[in-house]
Amino acid sequence: MKRCTKTSILFAQGQYSSNYCNNPPYRLNRPLTLSEKIVYSHLDDPARQEIDRGRTYLRLHPDRVAMQDATAQMAMLQFISSGLAKVAVPSTIHCDHLIEAQIGGVEDLKRAKEVNHEVYNFLATAAAKYGVGFWKPGSGIIHQIILENYAYPGAMLIGTDSHTPNGGGLGAICIGVGGADAVDVMAGIPWELKCPKVIGVRLTGTLSGWTSPKDVILKVAGILTVKGGTGAIVEYHGPGVDSISCTGMATICNMGAEIGATTSVFPYNHRMKTYLEKTGRGEIASVADQFKDDLVPDKGCEYDQVVEINLSKLKPHINGPFTPDLAHPVSEIGAAAQRNGWPLEVKVGLIGSCTNSSYEDMGRAASLAKQALDKGLKCKAQFTVTPGSEQIRATIERDGYAKILNDVGGIVLANACGPCIGQWDRKDVKMGEKNTIVTSFNRNFTARNDANPATHAFVTSPEIVTALALAGTLNFNPETDYLTAPNGEKFKLEPPTGDELPSRDFDPGQDTYQHPPAESSSVKVDVNPMSNRLQLLEPFDKWHGKDLEDMRVLIKVKGKCTTDHISAAGPWLKFRGHLDNISNNLLIGAVNIENDAINKIRNQLTGEYGGVPDVARHYKANGVNWVVVGDENYGEGSSREHAALEPRHLGGRAIIVKSFARIHETNLKKQGLLPLTFADPDDYEKILPNDKISITCLKSFAPGKPLTAVIKHADGSQESISLNHTFNETQIEWFKAGSALNRMKELQ
């Protein structure tokens, strides 16, 4: 493909030459949003691609792929199954998910390398064999590594983690996907994405005082809710953008996953230029400057929805518990907690994670810790610090921030995800004990951080976490309230301060990157057939060409059902490379509407109650297909495709719900399942746990044509309901072949 000088910023790293030269803006004959410019510049066939926001499917060629170690296992196992020799685009694996927080960074990393040796060896050798870069354990969190090394203005990147949108802080379109989508891109196959709608968030005013970039997305989450961004890219613009640092913009984009957004993005500005220069990419910054007028929205472009936020009036926020869209001003959280019976005492404050672990974040938290130390005060709550990368760890250690945070009572954990994803060996409370934690993370679903469903987790900025950890209570507003020093002196914290970037260059720390060798034919990738951590994949069965008759309802789920409910993380992460073993956590966190119980459903063949995976296995062993019935926004949260692989592996055929989260719906399609939605949401009430369901009209399965479900009740009566779907022609072929991977192999 020829290069296009006008959009050379898109190719600054020489990774992919887009067909943008066909110039979609002129064909569409209208001004474009920034996200449209970037997305449409990566079209496989821009001259003939039908473009209609929210309706048509785009065929795209992203510039690169990134995978974290928990999802990379299954992605690489699928890539191996494809039979291809090398990846077609630059790709990397990042070891960040399998390190459990227990004692401290050094000790925890050492233990993780021992416990996960088999998995790390598999990933390292598979990466070397197939041309994938490998970031070793201790390197840092995938999204921080991408921001420091790979994201750039105008790029398109996909990652097997829902918080991949973090890269939007550098003006890139970075989208979270499942492993099967990553395999498509690594295979050089056009990747499909429903043409996103575009939500504009216009920022005015200036951030100051206690208000931080995190408060922008906490406020947006409160406005749009956990599903308000579904099917849309959130594009920030307006004069207020320039008051936010590059890493602050990344924070905002990162947590956009919590509103269901496809991704989020900011326009190119001087903050991005400075960050690129500080991270050794001055050449890209120079090219971006040449085309800076193209790396912003066109004047007069139209958004599908616009949200206005005045940063000068925005107050510090804290969201939770149990959902990231329950927004409260910090000044009101104490009263809200007392009113709702939430524990006021803060047991643990946790800062860091992929959302808030930048140099600026650590500096602002340290500025508060220093004020407390000057008064002789330490944290009343336990306090943990998670650096986002080895570069951040080394730099905050060199510049004294780490010592200050340690002196105030903090424990510096490994450069990894840790407690944010449930990798936390928590000892201070008993399971089931009601308690409160505050974090600078992005997600706070029930039991996510510590596996304790009674933990009330609140997400906020690192600054507010630090202040509340010092106070030891939610009933503290640092803008107005006073702390008490050991000598009885009352004092108020001054607003946090911190440098956006280090005055000296970043300290890169230890070299933890393994470049793929030029010659890899001799590299061996071994998977022990007796392993309980890794398992080669067997193809799923093809559709038999008939309607799906008399399927059992495995479980009718009540209320919120995230991917954490469907396929829990935490201790289960160790089985992410072994489909049969990881399937033992299928839907163990979902609430059964029949009895309001978790992991207790009736086996309709025996009449006995059992765990969800056990009953599913019994149905499969007896040749009985089954469906899951669910509520709104089913599958929100993580991009983990195990939440789709597991039901397929255990005999599931369809998931019937009121609405889906974007990534999960796609993952289900990729694995040959039928994600279907009630044409009438009230039909959810018609299905009973002991019903049999038949999906009919499958021989005429076509885009835009609803399917019919025949519900057969235990009393002999039956009724029919209409089920909608979003399958296109290509995706219907996945269903018929049994999975997208099966279809790929058919076409080779």
mmCIF file of C-alpha atoms in Angstrom, residues 33-383:
data_model
loop_
_atom_site.group_PDB
_atom_site.id
_atom_site.type_symbol
_atom_site.label_atom_id
_atom_site.label_comp_id
_atom_site.label_asym_id
_atom_site.label_seq_id
_atom_site.Cartn_x
_atom_site.Cartn_y
_atom_site.Cartn_z
ATOM 1 C CA THR A 33 -14.590 14.272 14.566
ATOM 2 C CA LEU A 34 -11.051 13.324 15.565
ATOM 3 C CA SER A 35 -12.037 9.752 16.320
ATOM 4 C CA GLU A 36 -13.651 9.428 12.891
ATOM 5 C CA LYS A 37 -10.451 10.633 11.223
ATOM 6 C CA ILE A 38 -8.357 8.041 12.997
ATOM 7 C CA VAL A 39 -10.793 5.140 12.710
ATOM 8 C CA TYR A 40 -11.650 5.728 9.052
ATOM 9 C CA SER A 41 -7.957 6.133 8.183
ATOM 10 C CA HIS A 42 -7.520 2.475 9.143
ATOM 11 C CA LEU A 43 -10.273 1.108 6.895
ATOM 12 C CA ASP A 44 -9.481 -1.938 4.805
ATOM 13 C CA ASP A 45 -11.354 -0.519 1.815
ATOM 14 C CA PRO A 46 -12.242 3.138 2.408
ATOM 15 C CA ALA A 47 -13.489 3.693 -1.135
ATOM 16 C CA ARG A 48 -16.268 1.124 -0.797
ATOM 17 C CA GLN A 49 -16.817 0.904 2.972
ATOM 18 C CA GLU A 50 -20.331 1.893 4.007
ATOM 19 C CA ILE A 51 -20.061 4.296 6.934
ATOM 20 C CA ASP A 52 -23.077 4.869 9.131
ATOM 21 C CA ARG A 53 -22.554 5.501 12.829
ATOM 22 C CA GLY A 54 -24.147 2.898 15.047
ATOM 23 C CA ARG A 55 -25.284 0.677 12.152
ATOM 24 C CA THR A 56 -22.647 -0.559 9.723
ATOM 25 C CA TYR A 57 -19.638 -2.733 10.538
ATOM 26 C CA LEU A 58 -16.230 -1.346 9.662
ATOM 27 C CA ARG A 59 -13.373 -3.559 8.464
ATOM 28 C CA LEU A 60 -10.188 -2.146 9.940
ATOM 29 C CA HIS A 61 -6.438 -2.702 10.072
ATOM 30 C CA PRO A 62 -5.109 -1.585 13.487
ATOM 31 C CA ASP A 63 -1.425 -0.705 13.743
ATOM 32 C CA ARG A 64 -0.531 -3.056 16.564
ATOM 33 C CA VAL A 65 -1.735 -5.498 19.233
ATOM 34 C CA ALA A 66 -0.981 -5.611 22.968
ATOM 35 C CA MET A 67 -1.885 -8.480 25.300
ATOM 36 C CA GLN A 68 -1.629 -8.796 29.068
ATOM 37 C CA ASP A 69 -0.430 -12.138 30.404
ATOM 38 C CA ALA A 70 -3.789 -13.413 31.703
ATOM 39 C CA THR A 71 -5.516 -12.964 28.334
ATOM 40 C CA ALA A 72 -2.381 -13.553 26.213
ATOM 41 C CA GLN A 73 -2.363 -17.213 27.199
ATOM 42 C CA MET A 74 -5.641 -17.932 25.442
ATOM 43 C CA ALA A 75 -4.883 -15.495 22.612
ATOM 44 C CA MET A 76 -1.567 -17.209 21.865
ATOM 45 C CA LEU A 77 -3.136 -20.662 22.178
ATOM 46 C CA GLN A 78 -5.680 -19.582 19.576
ATOM 47 C CA PHE A 79 -2.953 -18.105 17.368
ATOM 48 C CA ILE A 80 -1.027 -21.385 17.572
ATOM 49 C CA SER A 81 -4.214 -23.193 16.532
ATOM 50 C CA SER A 82 -4.483 -20.960 13.462
ATOM 51 C CA GLY A 83 -1.377 -22.553 11.975
ATOM 52 C CA LEU A 84 0.217 -19.211 11.046
ATOM 53 C CA ALA A 85 3.987 -18.808 11.300
ATOM 54 C CA LYS A 86 4.346 -15.150 12.406
ATOM 55 C CA VAL A 87 2.196 -12.230 13.488
ATOM 56 C CA ALA A 88 1.377 -9.778 10.717
ATOM 57 C CA VAL A 89 1.505 -6.620 12.857
ATOM 58 C CA PRO A 90 3.745 -5.512 15.729
ATOM 59 C CA SER A 91 2.479 -7.235 18.879
ATOM 60 C CA THR A 92 3.539 -7.424 22.518
ATOM 61 C CA ILE A 93 2.802 -9.455 25.647
ATOM 62 C CA HIS A 94 2.909 -7.770 29.064
ATOM 63 C CA CYS A 95 3.299 -9.724 32.322
ATOM 64 C CA ASP A 96 1.264 -7.729 34.830
ATOM 65 C CA HIS A 97 -1.781 -9.763 35.941
ATOM 66 C CA LEU A 98 -0.295 -12.793 37.687
ATOM 67 C CA ILE A 99 1.630 -11.054 40.484
ATOM 68 C CA GLU A 100 -0.230 -11.292 43.800
ATOM 69 C CA ALA A 101 0.161 -8.454 46.323
ATOM 70 C CA GLN A 102 1.120 -9.961 49.660
ATOM 71 C CA ILE A 103 4.245 -8.544 51.300
ATOM 72 C CA GLY A 104 5.920 -5.968 49.075
ATOM 73 C CA GLY A 105 7.174 -5.430 45.551
ATOM 74 C CA VAL A 106 10.466 -7.338 45.624
ATOM 75 C CA GLU A 107 9.186 -10.350 47.543
ATOM 76 C CA ASP A 108 5.913 -10.571 45.621
ATOM 77 C CA LEU A 109 7.662 -10.434 42.247
ATOM 78 C CA LYS A 110 10.105 -13.163 43.252
ATOM 79 C CA ARG A 111 7.259 -15.404 44.394
ATOM 80 C CA ALA A 112 5.240 -14.740 41.217
ATOM 81 C CA LYS A 113 8.159 -15.777 39.009
ATOM 82 C CA GLU A 114 8.366 -19.070 40.882
ATOM 83 C CA VAL A 115 4.634 -19.797 41.016
ATOM 84 C CA ASN A 116 3.994 -18.793 37.391
ATOM 85 C CA HIS A 117 7.202 -20.136 35.860
ATOM 86 C CA GLU A 118 5.375 -22.497 33.506
ATOM 87 C CA VAL A 119 3.083 -19.762 32.179
ATOM 88 C CA TYR A 120 5.836 -17.161 31.832
ATOM 89 C CA ASN A 121 7.990 -19.689 29.969
ATOM 90 C CA PHE A 122 5.113 -20.507 27.626
ATOM 91 C CA LEU A 123 4.452 -16.834 26.901
ATOM 92 C CA ALA A 124 8.149 -16.007 26.430
ATOM 93 C CA THR A 125 8.761 -18.885 24.028
ATOM 94 C CA ALA A 126 5.481 -18.400 22.145
ATOM 95 C CA ALA A 127 6.331 -14.714 21.780
ATOM 96 C CA ALA A 128 9.792 -15.547 20.452
ATOM 97 C CA LYS A 129 8.411 -18.219 18.111
ATOM 98 C CA TYR A 130 5.742 -16.040 16.519
ATOM 99 C CA GLY A 131 7.475 -12.635 16.462
ATOM 100 C CA VAL A 132 5.893 -11.000 19.506
ATOM 101 C CA GLY A 133 7.692 -8.678 21.920
ATOM 102 C CA PHE A 134 7.713 -9.835 25.546
ATOM 103 C CA TRP A 135 7.677 -7.568 28.590
ATOM 104 C CA LYS A 136 8.810 -9.692 31.522
ATOM 105 C CA PRO A 137 7.162 -9.747 34.962
ATOM 106 C CA GLY A 138 8.109 -6.589 36.824
ATOM 107 C CA SER A 139 7.993 -4.430 33.679
ATOM 108 C CA GLY A 140 4.779 -2.770 34.704
ATOM 109 C CA ILE A 141 1.119 -2.575 33.773
ATOM 110 C CA ILE A 142 0.320 -3.029 30.097
ATOM 111 C CA HIS A 143 -1.413 0.340 29.664
ATOM 112 C CA GLN A 144 1.406 2.344 31.244
ATOM 113 C CA ILE A 145 3.934 0.515 29.043
ATOM 114 C CA ILE A 146 1.847 1.289 25.959
ATOM 115 C CA LEU A 147 1.643 4.977 26.891
ATOM 116 C CA GLU A 148 5.401 5.147 27.508
ATOM 117 C CA ASN A 149 6.395 3.280 24.355
ATOM 118 C CA TYR A 150 3.760 2.557 21.728
ATOM 119 C CA ALA A 151 0.817 4.973 21.667
ATOM 120 C CA TYR A 152 1.093 8.064 19.494
ATOM 121 C CA PRO A 153 -1.304 10.579 17.916
ATOM 122 C CA GLY A 154 -3.349 9.050 15.109
ATOM 123 C CA ALA A 155 -2.510 5.428 15.892
ATOM 124 C CA MET A 156 -4.998 2.602 16.213
ATOM 125 C CA LEU A 157 -4.150 -0.147 18.672
ATOM 126 C CA ILE A 158 -6.171 -3.025 20.060
ATOM 127 C CA GLY A 159 -5.434 -4.696 23.371
ATOM 128 C CA THR A 160 -6.796 -7.746 25.158
ATOM 129 C CA ASP A 161 -7.788 -5.713 28.191
ATOM 130 C CA SER A 162 -10.782 -3.450 28.646
ATOM 131 C CA HIS A 163 -8.664 -0.510 29.819
ATOM 132 C CA THR A 164 -6.659 -0.333 26.598
ATOM 133 C CA PRO A 165 -8.368 3.061 25.928
ATOM 134 C CA ASN A 166 -5.732 4.529 28.290
ATOM 135 C CA GLY A 167 -3.737 5.302 25.126
ATOM 136 C CA GLY A 168 -6.321 7.909 24.138
ATOM 137 C CA GLY A 169 -4.370 10.241 26.407
ATOM 138 C CA LEU A 170 -1.816 10.405 23.601
ATOM 139 C CA GLY A 171 -4.380 10.997 20.872
ATOM 140 C CA ALA A 172 -4.561 7.347 19.790
ATOM 141 C CA ILE A 173 -7.607 5.160 19.234
ATOM 142 C CA CYS A 174 -6.938 2.236 21.568
ATOM 143 C CA ILE A 175 -9.694 -0.350 21.937
ATOM 144 C CA GLY A 176 -10.139 -3.270 24.323
ATOM 145 C CA VAL A 177 -11.012 -6.592 22.689
ATOM 146 C CA GLY A 178 -11.086 -10.326 23.327
ATOM 147 C CA GLY A 179 -8.285 -12.658 22.350
ATOM 148 C CA ALA A 180 -10.029 -13.900 19.203
ATOM 149 C CA ASP A 181 -10.139 -10.323 17.884
ATOM 150 C CA ALA A 182 -6.425 -10.020 18.622
ATOM 151 C CA VAL A 183 -5.813 -13.211 16.640
ATOM 152 C CA ASP A 184 -7.598 -11.692 13.635
ATOM 153 C CA VAL A 185 -5.362 -8.640 13.696
ATOM 154 C CA MET A 186 -2.192 -10.658 14.329
ATOM 155 C CA ALA A 187 -3.180 -12.805 11.353
ATOM 156 C CA GLY A 188 -3.511 -9.747 9.117
ATOM 157 C CA ILE A 189 -7.257 -10.246 8.702
ATOM 158 C CA PRO A 190 -9.451 -7.115 8.693
ATOM 159 C CA TRP A 191 -10.896 -6.583 12.154
ATOM 160 C CA GLU A 192 -14.594 -5.779 12.460
ATOM 161 C CA LEU A 193 -16.037 -3.017 14.621
ATOM 162 C CA LYS A 194 -19.531 -1.609 14.511
ATOM 163 C CA CYS A 195 -19.144 1.981 13.334
ATOM 164 C CA PRO A 196 -19.070 3.862 16.640
ATOM 165 C CA LYS A 197 -21.268 6.740 17.523
ATOM 166 C CA VAL A 198 -19.353 9.705 18.953
ATOM 167 C CA ILE A 199 -20.126 11.347 22.272
ATOM 168 C CA GLY A 200 -18.478 14.721 22.702
ATOM 169 C CA VAL A 201 -17.431 15.910 26.131
ATOM 170 C CA ARG A 202 -16.715 19.626 25.968
ATOM 171 C CA LEU A 203 -14.392 20.828 28.694
ATOM 172 C CA THR A 204 -14.190 24.465 29.739
ATOM 173 C CA GLY A 205 -12.457 26.151 32.639
ATOM 174 C CA THR A 206 -9.301 24.945 34.389
ATOM 175 C CA LEU A 207 -8.453 22.208 36.865
ATOM 176 C CA SER A 208 -7.104 23.491 40.160
ATOM 177 C CA GLY A 209 -6.760 22.733 43.842
ATOM 178 C CA TRP A 210 -8.025 19.315 44.950
ATOM 179 C CA THR A 211 -9.749 18.614 41.641
ATOM 180 C CA SER A 212 -7.872 16.176 39.428
ATOM 181 C CA PRO A 213 -8.279 14.566 35.992
ATOM 182 C CA LYS A 214 -9.830 11.525 37.705
ATOM 183 C CA ASP A 215 -12.737 13.722 38.788
ATOM 184 C CA VAL A 216 -13.608 14.374 35.144
ATOM 185 C CA ILE A 217 -14.317 10.720 34.412
ATOM 186 C CA LEU A 218 -15.917 10.148 37.819
ATOM 187 C CA LYS A 219 -18.331 12.961 36.950
ATOM 188 C CA VAL A 220 -18.892 11.627 33.410
ATOM 189 C CA ALA A 221 -19.591 8.141 34.814
ATOM 190 C CA GLY A 222 -22.222 9.626 37.094
ATOM 191 C CA ILE A 223 -23.856 11.330 34.114
ATOM 192 C CA LEU A 224 -23.704 8.558 31.513
ATOM 193 C CA THR A 225 -23.844 5.477 33.835
ATOM 194 C CA VAL A 226 -22.142 2.135 33.204
ATOM 195 C CA LYS A 227 -23.877 1.629 29.868
ATOM 196 C CA GLY A 228 -24.259 5.195 28.602
ATOM 197 C CA GLY A 229 -21.186 4.997 26.390
ATOM 198 C CA THR A 230 -21.955 1.612 24.823
ATOM 199 C CA GLY A 231 -21.303 1.620 21.087
ATOM 200 C CA ALA A 232 -19.685 5.051 21.178
ATOM 201 C CA ILE A 233 -16.294 6.698 21.286
ATOM 202 C CA VAL A 234 -16.059 9.482 23.845
ATOM 203 C CA GLU A 235 -14.166 12.415 22.408
ATOM 204 C CA TYR A 236 -12.980 15.168 24.740
ATOM 205 C CA HIS A 237 -12.549 18.641 23.317
ATOM 206 C CA GLY A 238 -12.818 22.296 24.214
ATOM 207 C CA PRO A 239 -10.559 24.897 25.852
ATOM 208 C CA GLY A 240 -10.389 23.017 29.146
ATOM 209 C CA VAL A 241 -8.358 20.209 27.584
ATOM 210 C CA ASP A 242 -5.132 22.206 27.790
ATOM 211 C CA SER A 243 -5.267 22.318 31.607
ATOM 212 C CA ILE A 244 -4.932 18.520 31.804
ATOM 213 C CA SER A 245 -1.610 16.682 31.625
ATOM 214 C CA CYS A 246 -1.027 13.932 29.083
ATOM 215 C CA THR A 247 -1.086 11.261 31.785
ATOM 216 C CA GLY A 248 -4.195 12.916 33.228
ATOM 217 C CA MET A 249 -5.882 12.577 29.855
ATOM 218 C CA ALA A 250 -4.859 8.900 29.871
ATOM 219 C CA THR A 251 -6.536 8.490 33.275
ATOM 220 C CA ILE A 252 -9.785 9.864 31.887
ATOM 221 C CA CYS A 253 -9.659 7.645 28.798
ATOM 222 C CA ASN A 254 -8.737 4.594 30.863
ATOM 223 C CA MET A 255 -11.832 4.723 33.046
ATOM 224 C CA GLY A 256 -14.052 5.363 30.040
ATOM 225 C CA ALA A 257 -14.318 1.576 29.969
ATOM 226 C CA GLU A 258 -16.577 1.922 33.024
ATOM 227 C CA ILE A 259 -19.253 3.697 30.987
ATOM 228 C CA GLY A 260 -19.148 1.031 28.290
ATOM 229 C CA ALA A 261 -17.436 3.258 25.730
ATOM 230 C CA THR A 262 -15.664 1.676 22.767
ATOM 231 C CA THR A 263 -12.783 3.981 23.623
ATOM 232 C CA SER A 264 -12.029 7.611 24.495
ATOM 233 C CA VAL A 265 -9.628 10.087 22.941
ATOM 234 C CA PHE A 266 -8.192 13.589 23.349
ATOM 235 C CA PRO A 267 -6.994 15.942 20.598
ATOM 236 C CA TYR A 268 -3.265 16.463 20.094
ATOM 237 C CA ASN A 269 -1.778 19.355 22.064
ATOM 238 C CA HIS A 270 1.451 20.622 23.648
ATOM 239 C CA ARG A 271 0.991 18.345 26.678
ATOM 240 C CA MET A 272 1.232 15.288 24.434
ATOM 241 C CA LYS A 273 4.228 16.754 22.648
ATOM 242 C CA THR A 274 6.091 17.237 25.932
ATOM 243 C CA TYR A 275 5.258 13.705 27.075
ATOM 244 C CA LEU A 276 6.463 12.211 23.789
ATOM 245 C CA GLU A 277 9.715 14.110 24.099
ATOM 246 C CA LYS A 278 10.216 13.040 27.733
ATOM 247 C CA THR A 279 9.658 9.398 26.809
ATOM 248 C CA GLY A 280 12.222 9.377 24.007
ATOM 249 C CA ARG A 281 9.897 9.953 21.061
ATOM 250 C CA GLY A 282 10.828 13.463 20.013
ATOM 251 C CA GLU A 283 10.783 12.503 16.333
ATOM 252 C CA ILE A 284 7.134 11.489 16.553
ATOM 253 C CA ALA A 285 6.359 14.736 18.390
ATOM 254 C CA SER A 286 7.953 16.698 15.542
ATOM 255 C CA VAL A 287 5.865 14.903 12.932
ATOM 256 C CA ALA A 288 2.727 15.365 15.031
ATOM 257 C CA ASP A 289 3.446 19.081 15.226
ATOM 258 C CA GLN A 290 3.604 19.278 11.435
ATOM 259 C CA PHE A 291 0.101 17.860 11.206
ATOM 260 C CA LYS A 292 -1.380 19.215 14.417
ATOM 261 C CA ASP A 293 -4.323 20.770 12.562
ATOM 262 C CA ASP A 294 -5.330 17.308 11.345
ATOM 263 C CA LEU A 295 -5.070 15.739 14.802
ATOM 264 C CA VAL A 296 -8.030 17.662 16.218
ATOM 265 C CA PRO A 297 -11.760 17.584 15.388
ATOM 266 C CA ASP A 298 -12.812 19.456 12.269
ATOM 267 C CA LYS A 299 -14.604 22.703 12.914
ATOM 268 C CA GLY A 300 -18.346 22.126 12.640
ATOM 269 C CA CYS A 301 -18.200 18.360 13.201
ATOM 270 C CA GLU A 302 -21.263 16.856 14.821
ATOM 271 C CA TYR A 303 -21.498 14.591 17.858
ATOM 272 C CA ASP A 304 -24.329 12.195 18.637
ATOM 273 C CA GLN A 305 -24.470 13.568 22.181
ATOM 274 C CA VAL A 306 -22.628 16.359 23.967
ATOM 275 C CA VAL A 307 -21.789 16.591 27.660
ATOM 276 C CA GLU A 308 -20.502 19.899 29.045
ATOM 277 C CA ILE A 309 -18.199 20.071 32.073
ATOM 278 C CA ASN A 310 -16.764 23.265 33.543
ATOM 279 C CA LEU A 311 -13.478 22.217 35.154
ATOM 280 C CA SER A 312 -13.362 25.393 37.229
ATOM 281 C CA LYS A 313 -16.580 24.347 38.962
ATOM 282 C CA LEU A 314 -15.858 20.605 39.149
ATOM 283 C CA LYS A 315 -15.408 19.303 42.691
ATOM 284 C CA PRO A 316 -13.469 16.230 43.855
ATOM 285 C CA HIS A 317 -15.563 13.077 43.497
ATOM 286 C CA ILE A 318 -15.664 9.567 44.893
ATOM 287 C CA ASN A 319 -17.751 6.813 43.273
ATOM 288 C CA GLY A 320 -19.220 3.660 44.761
ATOM 289 C CA PRO A 321 -19.693 1.325 46.392
ATOM 290 C CA PHE A 322 -20.164 -1.744 44.169
ATOM 291 C CA THR A 323 -20.492 0.208 40.920
ATOM 292 C CA PRO A 324 -18.264 2.872 39.341
ATOM 293 C CA ASP A 325 -21.101 5.152 38.276
ATOM 294 C CA LEU A 326 -22.545 5.929 41.724
ATOM 295 C CA ALA A 327 -20.996 9.385 41.933
ATOM 296 C CA HIS A 328 -20.710 11.583 45.025
ATOM 297 C CA PRO A 329 -18.860 14.822 45.671
ATOM 298 C CA VAL A 330 -16.266 14.080 48.355
ATOM 299 C CA SER A 331 -17.936 16.707 50.513
ATOM 300 C CA GLU A 332 -21.090 14.563 50.616
ATOM 301 C CA ILE A 333 -19.724 11.009 50.911
ATOM 302 C CA GLY A 334 -19.651 10.951 54.715
ATOM 303 C CA ALA A 335 -23.325 11.812 54.962
ATOM 304 C CA ALA A 336 -24.190 9.353 52.177
ATOM 305 C CA ALA A 337 -22.319 6.588 54.004
ATOM 306 C CA GLN A 338 -24.137 7.287 57.264
ATOM 307 C CA ARG A 339 -27.471 7.407 55.464
ATOM 308 C CA ASN A 340 -26.905 4.099 53.661
ATOM 309 C CA GLY A 341 -25.149 2.182 56.411
ATOM 310 C CA TRP A 342 -21.804 2.009 54.615
ATOM 311 C CA PRO A 343 -18.842 1.596 56.991
ATOM 312 C CA LEU A 344 -17.255 4.992 57.659
ATOM 313 C CA GLU A 345 -13.887 3.661 58.776
ATOM 314 C CA VAL A 346 -11.425 3.371 55.903
ATOM 315 C CA LYS A 347 -9.537 0.123 56.385
ATOM 316 C CA VAL A 348 -7.184 0.448 53.403
ATOM 317 C CA GLY A 349 -6.275 3.170 50.934
ATOM 318 C CA LEU A 350 -4.740 1.966 47.684
ATOM 319 C CA ILE A 351 -3.119 4.216 45.081
ATOM 320 C CA GLY A 352 -1.682 3.293 41.712
ATOM 321 C CA SER A 353 -3.113 0.900 39.081
ATOM 322 C CA CYS A 354 -3.212 1.432 35.326
ATOM 323 C CA THR A 355 -5.579 4.361 35.879
ATOM 324 C CA ASN A 356 -3.543 6.483 38.266
ATOM 325 C CA SER A 357 0.118 5.558 38.570
ATOM 326 C CA SER A 358 1.873 8.326 36.684
ATOM 327 C CA TYR A 359 4.747 10.431 37.948
ATOM 328 C CA GLU A 360 2.298 13.301 38.484
ATOM 329 C CA ASP A 361 -0.100 11.086 40.457
ATOM 330 C CA MET A 362 2.667 9.858 42.742
ATOM 331 C CA GLY A 363 4.031 13.349 43.208
ATOM 332 C CA ARG A 364 0.698 14.828 44.221
ATOM 333 C CA ALA A 365 0.063 11.992 46.675
ATOM 334 C CA ALA A 366 3.569 12.425 48.087
ATOM 335 C CA SER A 367 2.984 16.161 48.578
ATOM 336 C CA LEU A 368 0.118 15.346 50.941
ATOM 337 C CA ALA A 369 2.074 12.621 52.700
ATOM 338 C CA LYS A 370 4.929 15.091 53.250
ATOM 339 C CA GLN A 371 2.576 17.589 54.902
ATOM 340 C CA ALA A 372 1.359 14.899 57.282
ATOM 341 C CA LEU A 373 4.890 13.716 58.075
ATOM 342 C CA ASP A 374 5.940 17.288 58.839
ATOM 343 C CA LYS A 375 3.264 17.249 61.546
ATOM 344 C CA GLY A 376 4.310 13.822 62.800
ATOM 345 C CA LEU A 377 1.209 12.128 61.390
ATOM 346 C CA LYS A 378 1.019 8.815 59.548
ATOM 347 C CA CYS A 379 -1.861 7.048 57.815
ATOM 348 C CA LYS A 380 -4.588 5.725 60.090
ATOM 349 C CA ALA A 381 -5.605 3.246 57.401
ATOM 350 C CA GLN A 382 -3.352 0.727 55.721
ATOM 351 C CA PHE A 383 -1.840 2.300 52.610
#
